[in-house]
PDB file of C-alpha atoms in Angstrom:
ATOM      1  CA  GLY Z  13      14.686   9.898  -9.571  1.00 82.00           C
ATOM      2  CA  GLU Z  14      12.647  11.119  -6.686  1.00 88.00           C
ATOM      3  CA  ASN Z  15      14.291  12.854  -3.771  1.00 93.00           C
ATOM      4  CA  VAL Z  16      12.213  13.585  -0.357  1.00 97.00           C
ATOM      5  CA  GLU Z  17      13.613  15.910   2.056  1.00 97.00           C
ATOM      6  CA  GLN Z  18      12.617  16.024   5.737  1.00 98.00           C
ATOM      7  CA  HIS Z  19      12.747  18.252   8.414  1.00 97.00           C
ATOM      8  CA  PRO Z  20      13.420  18.525  11.251  1.00 98.00           C
ATOM      9  CA  SER Z  21      15.810  15.417  12.212  1.00 96.00           C
ATOM     10  CA  THR Z  22      14.533  15.560  15.728  1.00 98.00           C
ATOM     11  CA  LEU Z  23      11.401  17.207  17.536  1.00 98.00           C
ATOM     12  CA  SER Z  24      10.971  17.599  21.176  1.00 98.00           C
ATOM     13  CA  VAL Z  25       7.510  18.694  22.609  1.00 98.00           C
ATOM     14  CA  GLN Z  26       5.516  18.806  25.901  1.00 98.00           C
ATOM     15  CA  GLU Z  27       2.521  16.460  26.243  1.00 98.00           C
ATOM     16  CA  GLY Z  28      -0.402  18.357  24.802  1.00 97.00           C
ATOM     17  CA  ASP Z  29       1.658  20.474  22.319  1.00 97.00           C
ATOM     18  CA  SER Z  30       1.406  19.952  18.542  1.00 98.00           C
ATOM     19  CA  ALA Z  31       4.126  18.693  16.431  1.00 98.00           C
ATOM     20  CA  VAL Z  32       4.650  19.650  12.719  1.00 98.00           C
ATOM     21  CA  ILE Z  33       7.006  17.435  10.392  1.00 98.00           C
ATOM     22  CA  LYS Z  34       7.555  18.856   6.759  1.00 98.00           C
ATOM     23  CA  CYS Z  35       8.863  17.348   3.611  1.00 98.00           C
ATOM     24  CA  THR Z  36       9.296  18.348   0.057  1.00 98.00           C
ATOM     25  CA  TYR Z  37       9.731  16.258  -2.871  1.00 97.00           C
ATOM     26  CA  SER Z  38      11.360  16.613  -6.362  1.00 95.00           C
ATOM     27  CA  ASP Z  39       9.211  14.509  -8.964  1.00 91.00           C
ATOM     28  CA  SER Z  40       6.335  16.278  -9.893  1.00 89.00           C
ATOM     29  CA  ALA Z  41       4.908  12.794 -11.093  1.00 87.00           C
ATOM     30  CA  SER Z  42       4.625  11.840  -7.509  1.00 90.00           C
ATOM     31  CA  ASN Z  43       0.986  11.596  -6.458  1.00 89.00           C
ATOM     32  CA  TYR Z  44       0.840   9.323  -3.214  1.00 91.00           C
ATOM     33  CA  PHE Z  45       2.433  10.684  -0.125  1.00 94.00           C
ATOM     34  CA  PRO Z  46       1.941   8.215   3.021  1.00 95.00           C
ATOM     35  CA  TRP Z  47       3.391   8.847   6.512  1.00 97.00           C
ATOM     36  CA  TYR Z  48       4.955   6.025   8.396  1.00 97.00           C
ATOM     37  CA  LYS Z  49       5.524   5.798  12.184  1.00 98.00           C
ATOM     38  CA  GLN Z  50       8.240   3.547  13.426  1.00 97.00           C
ATOM     39  CA  GLU Z  51       8.636   2.302  17.016  1.00 96.00           C
ATOM     40  CA  LEU Z  52      11.989   0.705  18.467  1.00 93.00           C
ATOM     41  CA  GLY Z  53      12.446  -2.695  16.915  1.00 91.00           C
ATOM     42  CA  LYS Z  54       9.540  -2.560  14.349  1.00 94.00           C
ATOM     43  CA  GLY Z  55       8.975  -1.968  10.995  1.00 95.00           C
ATOM     44  CA  PRO Z  56       7.613   1.108   9.582  1.00 96.00           C
ATOM     45  CA  GLN Z  57       3.578   1.439   9.877  1.00 96.00           C
ATOM     46  CA  LEU Z  58       1.444   3.559   8.011  1.00 95.00           C
ATOM     47  CA  ILE Z  59      -0.500   6.284  10.040  1.00 97.00           C
ATOM     48  CA  ILE Z  60      -1.963   8.492   7.298  1.00 96.00           C
ATOM     49  CA  ASP Z  61      -1.611   9.104   3.586  1.00 94.00           C
ATOM     50  CA  ILE Z  62      -2.759  11.667   0.924  1.00 93.00           C
ATOM     51  CA  ARG Z  63      -3.132  11.714  -2.638  1.00 88.00           C
ATOM     52  CA  SER Z  64      -2.550  14.529  -5.152  1.00 82.00           C
ATOM     53  CA  ASN Z  65      -6.197  15.281  -5.613  1.00 80.00           C
ATOM     54  CA  VAL Z  66      -6.684  16.185  -2.057  1.00 80.00           C
ATOM     55  CA  GLY Z  67      -5.188  19.122  -0.494  1.00 90.00           C
ATOM     56  CA  GLU Z  68      -5.810  17.976   3.291  1.00 94.00           C
ATOM     57  CA  LYS Z  69      -6.901  14.913   5.230  1.00 94.00           C
ATOM     58  CA  LYS Z  70      -7.574  14.419   8.781  1.00 96.00           C
ATOM     59  CA  ASP Z  71      -7.751  11.362  11.168  1.00 94.00           C
ATOM     60  CA  GLN Z  72      -8.429  12.139  14.821  1.00 96.00           C
ATOM     61  CA  ARG Z  73      -5.354  13.866  15.902  1.00 97.00           C
ATOM     62  CA  ILE Z  74      -3.379  13.540  12.849  1.00 98.00           C
ATOM     63  CA  ALA Z  75      -3.554  15.643   9.870  1.00 98.00           C
ATOM     64  CA  VAL Z  76      -1.539  15.747   6.380  1.00 98.00           C
ATOM     65  CA  THR Z  77      -1.586  18.884   4.133  1.00 97.00           C
ATOM     66  CA  LEU Z  78      -0.244  18.772   0.592  1.00 96.00           C
ATOM     67  CA  ASN Z  79       0.731  21.669  -1.730  1.00 94.00           C
ATOM     68  CA  LYS Z  80       1.381  20.348  -5.167  1.00 92.00           C
ATOM     69  CA  THR Z  81       2.642  23.397  -6.554  1.00 92.00           C
ATOM     70  CA  ALA Z  82       5.169  23.823  -4.188  1.00 94.00           C
ATOM     71  CA  LYS Z  83       5.748  20.173  -3.990  1.00 95.00           C
ATOM     72  CA  HIS Z  84       5.717  19.953  -0.235  1.00 95.00           C
ATOM     73  CA  PHE Z  85       3.616  18.130   2.517  1.00 97.00           C
ATOM     74  CA  SER Z  86       3.403  18.330   6.157  1.00 98.00           C
ATOM     75  CA  LEU Z  87       2.152  15.905   8.918  1.00 98.00           C
ATOM     76  CA  HIS Z  88       0.385  17.764  11.961  1.00 98.00           C
ATOM     77  CA  ILE Z  89      -0.266  15.916  15.323  1.00 98.00           C
ATOM     78  CA  THR Z  90      -2.145  17.667  17.960  1.00 97.00           C
ATOM     79  CA  GLU Z  91      -2.637  17.166  21.615  1.00 98.00           C
ATOM     80  CA  THR Z  92       0.568  15.085  21.561  1.00 98.00           C
ATOM     81  CA  GLN Z  93       0.717  12.169  23.962  1.00 97.00           C
ATOM     82  CA  PRO Z  94       3.823  10.138  25.255  1.00 96.00           C
ATOM     83  CA  GLU Z  95       2.822   7.040  23.052  1.00 96.00           C
ATOM     84  CA  ASP Z  96       3.310   9.410  19.937  1.00 98.00           C
ATOM     85  CA  SER Z  97       7.075   9.182  20.581  1.00 98.00           C
ATOM     86  CA  ALA Z  98       8.645   7.320  17.707  1.00 98.00           C
ATOM     87  CA  VAL Z  99      10.265   7.897  14.454  1.00 97.00           C
ATOM     88  CA  TYR Z 100       8.063   9.394  11.770  1.00 98.00           C
ATOM     89  CA  PHE Z 101       8.849   9.028   7.959  1.00 98.00           C
ATOM     90  CA  CYS Z 102       7.333  10.807   4.972  1.00 98.00           C
ATOM     91  CA  ALA Z 103       7.517   9.218   1.699  1.00 96.00           C
ATOM     92  CA  ALA Z 104       6.441   9.695  -2.026  1.00 94.00           C
ATOM     93  CA  SER Z 105       5.453   7.477  -4.802  1.00 89.00           C
ATOM     94  CA  PRO Z 106       5.370   8.287  -8.510  1.00 80.00           C
ATOM     95  CA  ALA Z 107       2.191   7.488 -10.646  1.00 67.00           C
ATOM     96  CA  GLY Z 108       2.372   5.258 -13.649  1.00 64.00           C
ATOM     97  CA  GLY Z 109       4.837   3.541 -15.360  1.00 62.00           C
ATOM     98  CA  THR Z 110       6.763   0.751 -13.604  1.00 64.00           C
ATOM     99  CA  SER Z 111       6.588   2.190 -10.437  1.00 67.00           C
ATOM    100  CA  TYR Z 112       4.384  -0.168  -8.816  1.00 69.00           C
ATOM    101  CA  GLY Z 113       3.955   1.654  -5.633  1.00 77.00           C
ATOM    102  CA  LYS Z 114       7.688   1.803  -4.886  1.00 85.00           C
ATOM    103  CA  LEU Z 115       8.187   4.636  -2.150  1.00 90.00           C
ATOM    104  CA  THR Z 116      11.193   7.080  -1.698  1.00 93.00           C
ATOM    105  CA  PHE Z 117      11.512   8.065   1.980  1.00 96.00           C
ATOM    106  CA  GLY Z 118      12.573  11.135   3.913  1.00 97.00           C
ATOM    107  CA  GLN Z 119      15.436  10.869   6.510  1.00 96.00           C
ATOM    108  CA  GLY Z 120      13.102  10.296   9.260  1.00 97.00           C
ATOM    109  CA  THR Z 121      12.117  12.635  12.400  1.00 97.00           C
ATOM    110  CA  ILE Z 122      12.559  11.575  15.808  1.00 97.00           C
ATOM    111  CA  LEU Z 123       9.770  12.905  17.864  1.00 98.00           C
ATOM    112  CA  THR Z 124       9.926  12.843  21.596  1.00 98.00           C
ATOM    113  CA  VAL Z 125       6.877  13.854  23.727  1.00 98.00           C
ATOM    114  CA  HIS Z 126       7.700  14.781  27.285  1.00 97.00           C
ATOM    115  CA  PRO Z 127       5.094  13.981  29.988  1.00 94.00           C
TER     116      PRO Z 127
ATOM    117  CA  ASP A  12      -3.444 -12.476   7.709  1.00 66.00           C
ATOM    118  CA  ALA A  13      -0.373 -12.242   9.740  1.00 81.00           C
ATOM    119  CA  GLY A  14       1.222  -9.566   7.871  1.00 94.00           C
ATOM    120  CA  VAL A  15       4.671  -9.641   6.321  1.00 97.00           C
ATOM    121  CA  ILE A  16       6.838 -12.248   7.589  1.00 97.00           C
ATOM    122  CA  GLN A  17      10.531 -11.899   7.729  1.00 98.00           C
ATOM    123  CA  SER A  18      12.989 -14.425   8.992  1.00 97.00           C
ATOM    124  CA  PRO A  19      15.429 -14.506  10.637  1.00 97.00           C
ATOM    125  CA  ARG A  20      14.704 -11.445  13.005  1.00 97.00           C
ATOM    126  CA  HIS A  21      18.434 -11.368  13.957  1.00 97.00           C
ATOM    127  CA  GLU A  22      21.527 -12.563  12.333  1.00 97.00           C
ATOM    128  CA  VAL A  23      25.080 -12.423  13.280  1.00 98.00           C
ATOM    129  CA  THR A  24      27.513 -13.634  10.613  1.00 97.00           C
ATOM    130  CA  GLU A  25      31.294 -13.529  10.020  1.00 97.00           C
ATOM    131  CA  MET A  26      32.703 -11.324   7.465  1.00 97.00           C
ATOM    132  CA  GLY A  27      32.836 -13.502   4.094  1.00 97.00           C
ATOM    133  CA  GLN A  28      30.061 -15.947   4.800  1.00 97.00           C
ATOM    134  CA  GLU A  29      26.876 -15.941   2.849  1.00 97.00           C
ATOM    135  CA  VAL A  30      23.563 -14.436   4.477  1.00 98.00           C
ATOM    136  CA  THR A  31      20.169 -15.231   3.043  1.00 98.00           C
ATOM    137  CA  LEU A  32      17.211 -13.117   4.249  1.00 98.00           C
ATOM    138  CA  ARG A  33      13.651 -14.627   3.737  1.00 98.00           C
ATOM    139  CA  CYS A  34      10.381 -12.893   3.262  1.00 98.00           C
ATOM    140  CA  LYS A  35       6.864 -13.879   3.052  1.00 98.00           C
ATOM    141  CA  PRO A  36       4.270 -11.058   1.695  1.00 97.00           C
ATOM    142  CA  ILE A  37       0.763 -10.512   2.405  1.00 96.00           C
ATOM    143  CA  SER A  38      -1.340 -13.131   0.677  1.00 95.00           C
ATOM    144  CA  GLY A  39      -2.764 -11.293  -2.505  1.00 92.00           C
ATOM    145  CA  HIS A  40      -0.051  -8.530  -2.708  1.00 93.00           C
ATOM    146  CA  ASN A  41       1.376  -8.409  -6.200  1.00 90.00           C
ATOM    147  CA  SER A  42       4.469  -6.033  -5.336  1.00 92.00           C
ATOM    148  CA  LEU A  43       7.291  -6.749  -2.896  1.00 95.00           C
ATOM    149  CA  PHE A  44      10.043  -4.424  -1.953  1.00 95.00           C
ATOM    150  CA  TRP A  45      13.356  -4.879  -0.212  1.00 97.00           C
ATOM    151  CA  TYR A  46      14.596  -1.917   2.011  1.00 97.00           C
ATOM    152  CA  ARG A  47      17.775  -1.379   3.974  1.00 97.00           C
ATOM    153  CA  GLN A  48      17.837   0.942   6.891  1.00 97.00           C
ATOM    154  CA  THR A  49      20.826   2.504   8.420  1.00 95.00           C
ATOM    155  CA  MET A  50      21.528   5.448  10.606  1.00 90.00           C
ATOM    156  CA  MET A  51      23.745   7.077   7.832  1.00 89.00           C
ATOM    157  CA  ARG A  52      21.411   6.483   4.761  1.00 89.00           C
ATOM    158  CA  GLY A  53      17.859   5.908   6.312  1.00 91.00           C
ATOM    159  CA  LEU A  54      15.427   3.961   4.299  1.00 95.00           C
ATOM    160  CA  GLU A  55      16.836   2.805   1.047  1.00 94.00           C
ATOM    161  CA  LEU A  56      14.938   0.807  -1.678  1.00 94.00           C
ATOM    162  CA  LEU A  57      17.331  -1.899  -2.931  1.00 96.00           C
ATOM    163  CA  ILE A  58      15.026  -4.015  -5.176  1.00 96.00           C
ATOM    164  CA  TYR A  59      11.346  -4.620  -5.972  1.00 94.00           C
ATOM    165  CA  PHE A  60       9.217  -7.214  -7.742  1.00 94.00           C
ATOM    166  CA  ASN A  61       5.955  -7.099  -9.201  1.00 91.00           C
ATOM    167  CA  ASN A  62       4.049 -10.364 -10.015  1.00 92.00           C
ATOM    168  CA  ASN A  63       7.330 -12.227  -9.053  1.00 94.00           C
ATOM    169  CA  VAL A  64       9.306 -10.398 -11.748  1.00 94.00           C
ATOM    170  CA  PRO A  65      12.066  -8.043 -10.864  1.00 95.00           C
ATOM    171  CA  ILE A  66      11.347  -4.597 -11.833  1.00 91.00           C
ATOM    172  CA  ASP A  67      14.171  -2.348 -10.651  1.00 90.00           C
ATOM    173  CA  ASP A  68      17.260  -3.662  -9.081  1.00 93.00           C
ATOM    174  CA  SER A  69      19.055  -0.324  -9.259  1.00 91.00           C
ATOM    175  CA  GLY A  70      19.222   0.199  -5.711  1.00 92.00           C
ATOM    176  CA  MET A  71      21.192  -2.788  -4.982  1.00 95.00           C
ATOM    177  CA  PRO A  72      24.442  -1.650  -3.779  1.00 88.00           C
ATOM    178  CA  GLU A  73      26.879  -4.402  -5.382  1.00 88.00           C
ATOM    179  CA  ASP A  74      27.152  -7.754  -7.298  1.00 92.00           C
ATOM    180  CA  ARG A  75      27.344  -9.244  -3.674  1.00 96.00           C
ATOM    181  CA  PHE A  76      23.585  -8.597  -3.425  1.00 97.00           C
ATOM    182  CA  SER A  77      21.035 -10.777  -5.068  1.00 97.00           C
ATOM    183  CA  ALA A  78      17.091 -11.159  -4.813  1.00 98.00           C
ATOM    184  CA  LYS A  79      14.726 -13.894  -5.956  1.00 97.00           C
ATOM    185  CA  MET A  80      11.126 -14.488  -5.763  1.00 97.00           C
ATOM    186  CA  PRO A  81      10.538 -18.030  -7.029  1.00 97.00           C
ATOM    187  CA  ASN A  82       6.709 -17.602  -6.296  1.00 95.00           C
ATOM    188  CA  ALA A  83       4.129 -15.244  -4.998  1.00 94.00           C
ATOM    189  CA  SER A  84       4.525 -16.299  -1.356  1.00 95.00           C
ATOM    190  CA  PHE A  85       8.296 -16.058  -1.050  1.00 97.00           C
ATOM    191  CA  SER A  86      11.341 -13.881  -1.520  1.00 98.00           C
ATOM    192  CA  THR A  87      14.946 -13.968  -0.505  1.00 98.00           C
ATOM    193  CA  LEU A  88      17.883 -11.440  -0.583  1.00 98.00           C
ATOM    194  CA  LYS A  89      21.157 -13.142  -0.575  1.00 98.00           C
ATOM    195  CA  ILE A  90      24.366 -11.396   0.345  1.00 97.00           C
ATOM    196  CA  GLN A  91      27.610 -13.312  -0.568  1.00 97.00           C
ATOM    197  CA  PRO A  92      30.213 -12.669   0.566  1.00 97.00           C
ATOM    198  CA  SER A  93      28.883 -10.471   3.433  1.00 97.00           C
ATOM    199  CA  GLU A  94      31.119  -7.528   4.946  1.00 97.00           C
ATOM    200  CA  PRO A  95      30.842  -5.426   8.099  1.00 97.00           C
ATOM    201  CA  ARG A  96      29.392  -2.396   5.756  1.00 96.00           C
ATOM    202  CA  ASP A  97      26.315  -4.653   5.258  1.00 97.00           C
ATOM    203  CA  SER A  98      25.374  -4.514   8.813  1.00 97.00           C
ATOM    204  CA  ALA A  99      21.857  -2.883   8.834  1.00 98.00           C
ATOM    205  CA  VAL A 100      18.294  -3.627   9.255  1.00 98.00           C
ATOM    206  CA  TYR A 101      16.537  -5.077   6.235  1.00 98.00           C
ATOM    207  CA  PHE A 102      13.060  -4.805   5.741  1.00 98.00           C
ATOM    208  CA  CYS A 103      10.731  -6.384   3.383  1.00 98.00           C
ATOM    209  CA  ALA A 104       7.337  -4.873   2.372  1.00 96.00           C
ATOM    210  CA  SER A 105       4.337  -5.654   0.208  1.00 95.00           C
ATOM    211  CA  ASN A 106       1.210  -4.001  -1.415  1.00 91.00           C
ATOM    212  CA  LEU A 107      -1.349  -4.163  -4.204  1.00 85.00           C
ATOM    213  CA  GLY A 108       0.543  -1.751  -6.309  1.00 74.00           C
ATOM    214  CA  GLN A 109       0.536   2.019  -6.862  1.00 70.00           C
ATOM    215  CA  GLY A 110      -1.235   4.425  -4.469  1.00 68.00           C
ATOM    216  CA  VAL A 111      -1.755   2.160  -1.750  1.00 80.00           C
ATOM    217  CA  GLU A 112      -0.639   1.317   1.335  1.00 87.00           C
ATOM    218  CA  ALA A 113       2.742  -0.621   1.708  1.00 91.00           C
ATOM    219  CA  PHE A 114       2.986  -3.344   4.610  1.00 94.00           C
ATOM    220  CA  PHE A 115       6.245  -3.691   6.260  1.00 96.00           C
ATOM    221  CA  GLY A 116       7.693  -6.808   8.006  1.00 97.00           C
ATOM    222  CA  GLN A 117       9.288  -6.621  11.206  1.00 96.00           C
ATOM    223  CA  GLY A 118      12.938  -6.579   9.669  1.00 97.00           C
ATOM    224  CA  THR A 119      16.037  -8.673  10.004  1.00 98.00           C
ATOM    225  CA  ARG A 120      18.763  -7.055  11.747  1.00 98.00           C
ATOM    226  CA  LEU A 121      21.963  -8.137  10.267  1.00 98.00           C
ATOM    227  CA  THR A 122      25.343  -7.744  11.980  1.00 98.00           C
ATOM    228  CA  VAL A 123      28.534  -8.901  10.107  1.00 98.00           C
ATOM    229  CA  VAL A 124      31.506  -9.190  12.168  1.00 97.00           C
TER     230      VAL A 124
END
C-alpha cells in the first residue's frame, strides 16, 4: 500500500518568514495530493491540493509543488502569520480501482509562527 | 449543508463497555471514511464505504471494531468491548469519490478508562 513520509515534524518560524513542509510517497499510482490544516480540537480542513498533471499550484500565500519522478511534493507558506500556527498534514490518494478517494496521510507537522 | 456531523463529541467509558460512534456524511457524497488519530500513529484509515458498501476494512485493528452504513446518510463505528488503548480521536470524512476534497467531521474524542 501507499506510504507517505512527512518532514519536519515540528517547524518554528518568525512571523513574516516562509515555511516549507516536504512529503514523499511510495505508490507511483497516486495522483491526488491534498494538504490539510488541523487546528486544536477540530477536524482536518483542506487548504490546497494538486493533481499529477500539474507541477505547481498557488493560492495567495500558499503554494504546492509536485515532482512525480522523484515522488515528492511540498507545501510553501509565505509571509506567515500567527494564525497559520496549526498541524499540517500531507496526503496521497491512488487512482482508479476501488480507492474511491481514500487518503494516506503523512505524520503531520506542527507549525508555530511566533509574533 | 452543515458539513460532516459526528456524535458524540466526547465519550468517556469504562473498559469492557460497548461504544458506538455516529456519523452523518454530507448529503450527496457517496464515499465515507473512518479515521483514527493518535499521537503515536497519526491519522489511520480504519474502513471506508462507497455507496453504503464497505470497500476496505483492512485498517480495522481487531474484531472488536465493526462499522456499518445502513443508508447514505448514516454510519456507525462500534467498539465492543472497549479497551484503554482504543482511546483516540475518531474522525469521519466523506467525499464524492476519487481525486476530490474529503470533508472531515469535528471528531469524537474517546477515552476508555
